[in-house]
C-alpha cells in the first residue's frame, strides 16, 4: 500500500457519481486496463464511499472482465468475484484468494472533490 506522499502522479478517472455504488468500471490508464470500483463501506454504521483500482485482466479466464465482477466481502476483505470462473480478488492488494499466483496489480485510488483518482 502506498501513502499519498509517495505517489508521483495522480490521474483523474471520472466523477464518483459515474460509478454505481458497489460496482466497477474499466478505465484506460497509461495504456493499461484498470478496474475501478466504488464501494460503500458500512462498517461501524457509517456509510463511507471508498474507491479501489486493480488490473482488469483476469489471468484465470484470460479475459479483461474484472470490472464487471460482483463486489462483496470475504471476512474482512473487500473483494470482486470474476464474472467467469468466480475467483475472488482482494480490492486492496489485487491478490487472487483461490490462486495467489494469478494475482493482479493494484493501484492506490482516492476520492477528491467528487472525482476518482488513480495513483501511479
Coordinates of C-alpha atoms in Angstrom, one line a residue:
X1 CA 0.0 0.0 0.0
X2 CA 1.4 3.4 -1.0
X3 CA 0.9 6.6 1.0
X4 CA -0.3 9.7 -0.8
X5 CA 3.1 11.3 -0.3
X6 CA 4.9 8.5 -2.3
X7 CA 2.7 8.9 -5.3
X8 CA 4.4 10.9 -8.1
X9 CA 1.4 11.3 -10.4
X10 CA -2.4 11.0 -9.9
X11 CA -4.7 10.5 -12.9
X12 CA -8.3 11.7 -12.8
X13 CA -10.6 8.8 -13.9
X14 CA -14.2 10.1 -13.7
X15 CA -16.7 11.6 -11.3
X16 CA -17.5 9.3 -8.3
X17 CA -21.2 9.6 -9.3
X18 CA -20.4 8.0 -12.7
X19 CA -19.8 4.6 -10.9
X20 CA -22.9 2.9 -9.4
X21 CA -22.1 2.1 -5.8
X22 CA -20.7 -1.4 -5.2
X23 CA -19.9 -1.9 -8.9
X24 CA -16.9 -1.3 -11.1
X25 CA -15.9 0.4 -14.4
X26 CA -12.9 -0.1 -16.7
X27 CA -10.6 2.8 -17.4
X28 CA -7.5 3.1 -19.6
X29 CA -4.6 4.4 -17.5
X30 CA -1.2 4.8 -19.2
X31 CA -2.3 2.2 -21.8
X32 CA -3.4 -0.4 -19.2
X33 CA -6.9 -1.5 -18.4
X34 CA -7.7 -0.8 -14.8
X35 CA -10.9 -2.0 -13.0
X36 CA -12.1 0.9 -10.7
X37 CA -14.6 0.1 -8.0
X38 CA -16.9 2.4 -6.0
X39 CA -17.6 0.6 -2.7
X40 CA -19.9 1.8 0.1
X41 CA -18.3 0.7 3.4
X42 CA -21.0 0.4 6.1
X43 CA -18.8 -1.0 8.9
X44 CA -19.5 0.7 12.2
X45 CA -22.9 2.1 11.0
X46 CA -21.4 4.8 8.8
X47 CA -21.8 4.7 5.0
X48 CA -18.4 5.8 3.6
X49 CA -17.6 5.8 -0.2
X50 CA -14.3 4.2 -1.0
X51 CA -12.6 3.5 -4.3
X52 CA -10.2 0.7 -5.4
X53 CA -8.2 0.0 -8.5
X54 CA -6.9 -3.3 -9.7
X55 CA -5.9 -4.8 -13.1
X56 CA -8.9 -5.6 -15.2
X57 CA -7.4 -8.6 -16.9
X58 CA -8.3 -11.9 -15.1
X59 CA -5.4 -14.4 -15.6
X60 CA -7.7 -17.3 -14.7
X61 CA -10.0 -16.8 -17.6
X62 CA -7.6 -14.8 -19.8
X63 CA -10.2 -12.1 -20.3
X64 CA -10.4 -8.4 -19.4
X65 CA -13.5 -8.7 -17.2
X66 CA -12.8 -7.9 -13.5
X67 CA -14.6 -4.5 -13.7
X68 CA -17.8 -6.4 -14.4
X69 CA -17.5 -8.8 -11.4
X70 CA -19.6 -8.9 -8.2
X71 CA -18.3 -6.8 -5.3
X72 CA -18.6 -8.2 -1.8
X73 CA -16.8 -9.2 1.4
X74 CA -15.0 -12.4 2.4
X75 CA -14.4 -11.9 6.1
X76 CA -12.7 -8.6 6.5
X77 CA -11.6 -8.4 2.9
X78 CA -13.4 -6.4 0.2
X79 CA -13.3 -8.5 -3.0
X80 CA -14.6 -8.8 -6.5
X81 CA -15.6 -12.2 -7.9
X82 CA -14.6 -12.7 -11.5
X83 CA -17.7 -13.0 -13.7
X84 CA -16.3 -16.0 -15.5
X85 CA -14.8 -18.5 -13.0
X86 CA -15.7 -16.7 -9.8
X87 CA -12.2 -16.4 -8.3
X88 CA -12.1 -13.6 -5.7
X89 CA -9.6 -10.7 -6.0
X90 CA -8.8 -8.6 -3.0
X91 CA -9.6 -5.0 -4.0
X92 CA -6.8 -3.5 -1.8
X93 CA -4.0 -5.8 -2.9
X94 CA -5.1 -7.5 -6.2
X95 CA -4.4 -10.9 -4.6
X96 CA -6.4 -13.8 -6.1
X97 CA -7.6 -15.7 -3.0
X98 CA -8.0 -19.0 -4.7
X99 CA -4.9 -18.8 -6.9
X100 CA -2.4 -16.4 -5.4
X101 CA 0.0 -16.9 -8.3
X102 CA -2.8 -15.4 -10.5
X103 CA -3.0 -12.1 -8.6
X104 CA -3.4 -8.8 -10.4
X105 CA -1.7 -5.4 -9.9
X106 CA -3.4 -2.9 -7.5
X107 CA -3.0 0.9 -7.6
X108 CA -3.8 3.5 -4.9
X109 CA -7.1 5.2 -5.5
X110 CA -8.8 8.2 -3.8
X111 CA -11.8 10.5 -4.0
X112 CA -11.0 14.2 -4.2
X113 CA -13.7 16.9 -4.9
X114 CA -16.1 14.2 -6.1
X115 CA -13.6 12.8 -8.6
X116 CA -11.9 9.4 -8.6
X117 CA -8.1 9.5 -8.9
X118 CA -5.6 6.6 -9.5
X119 CA -2.0 7.0 -8.4
X120 CA 1.0 5.8 -10.3

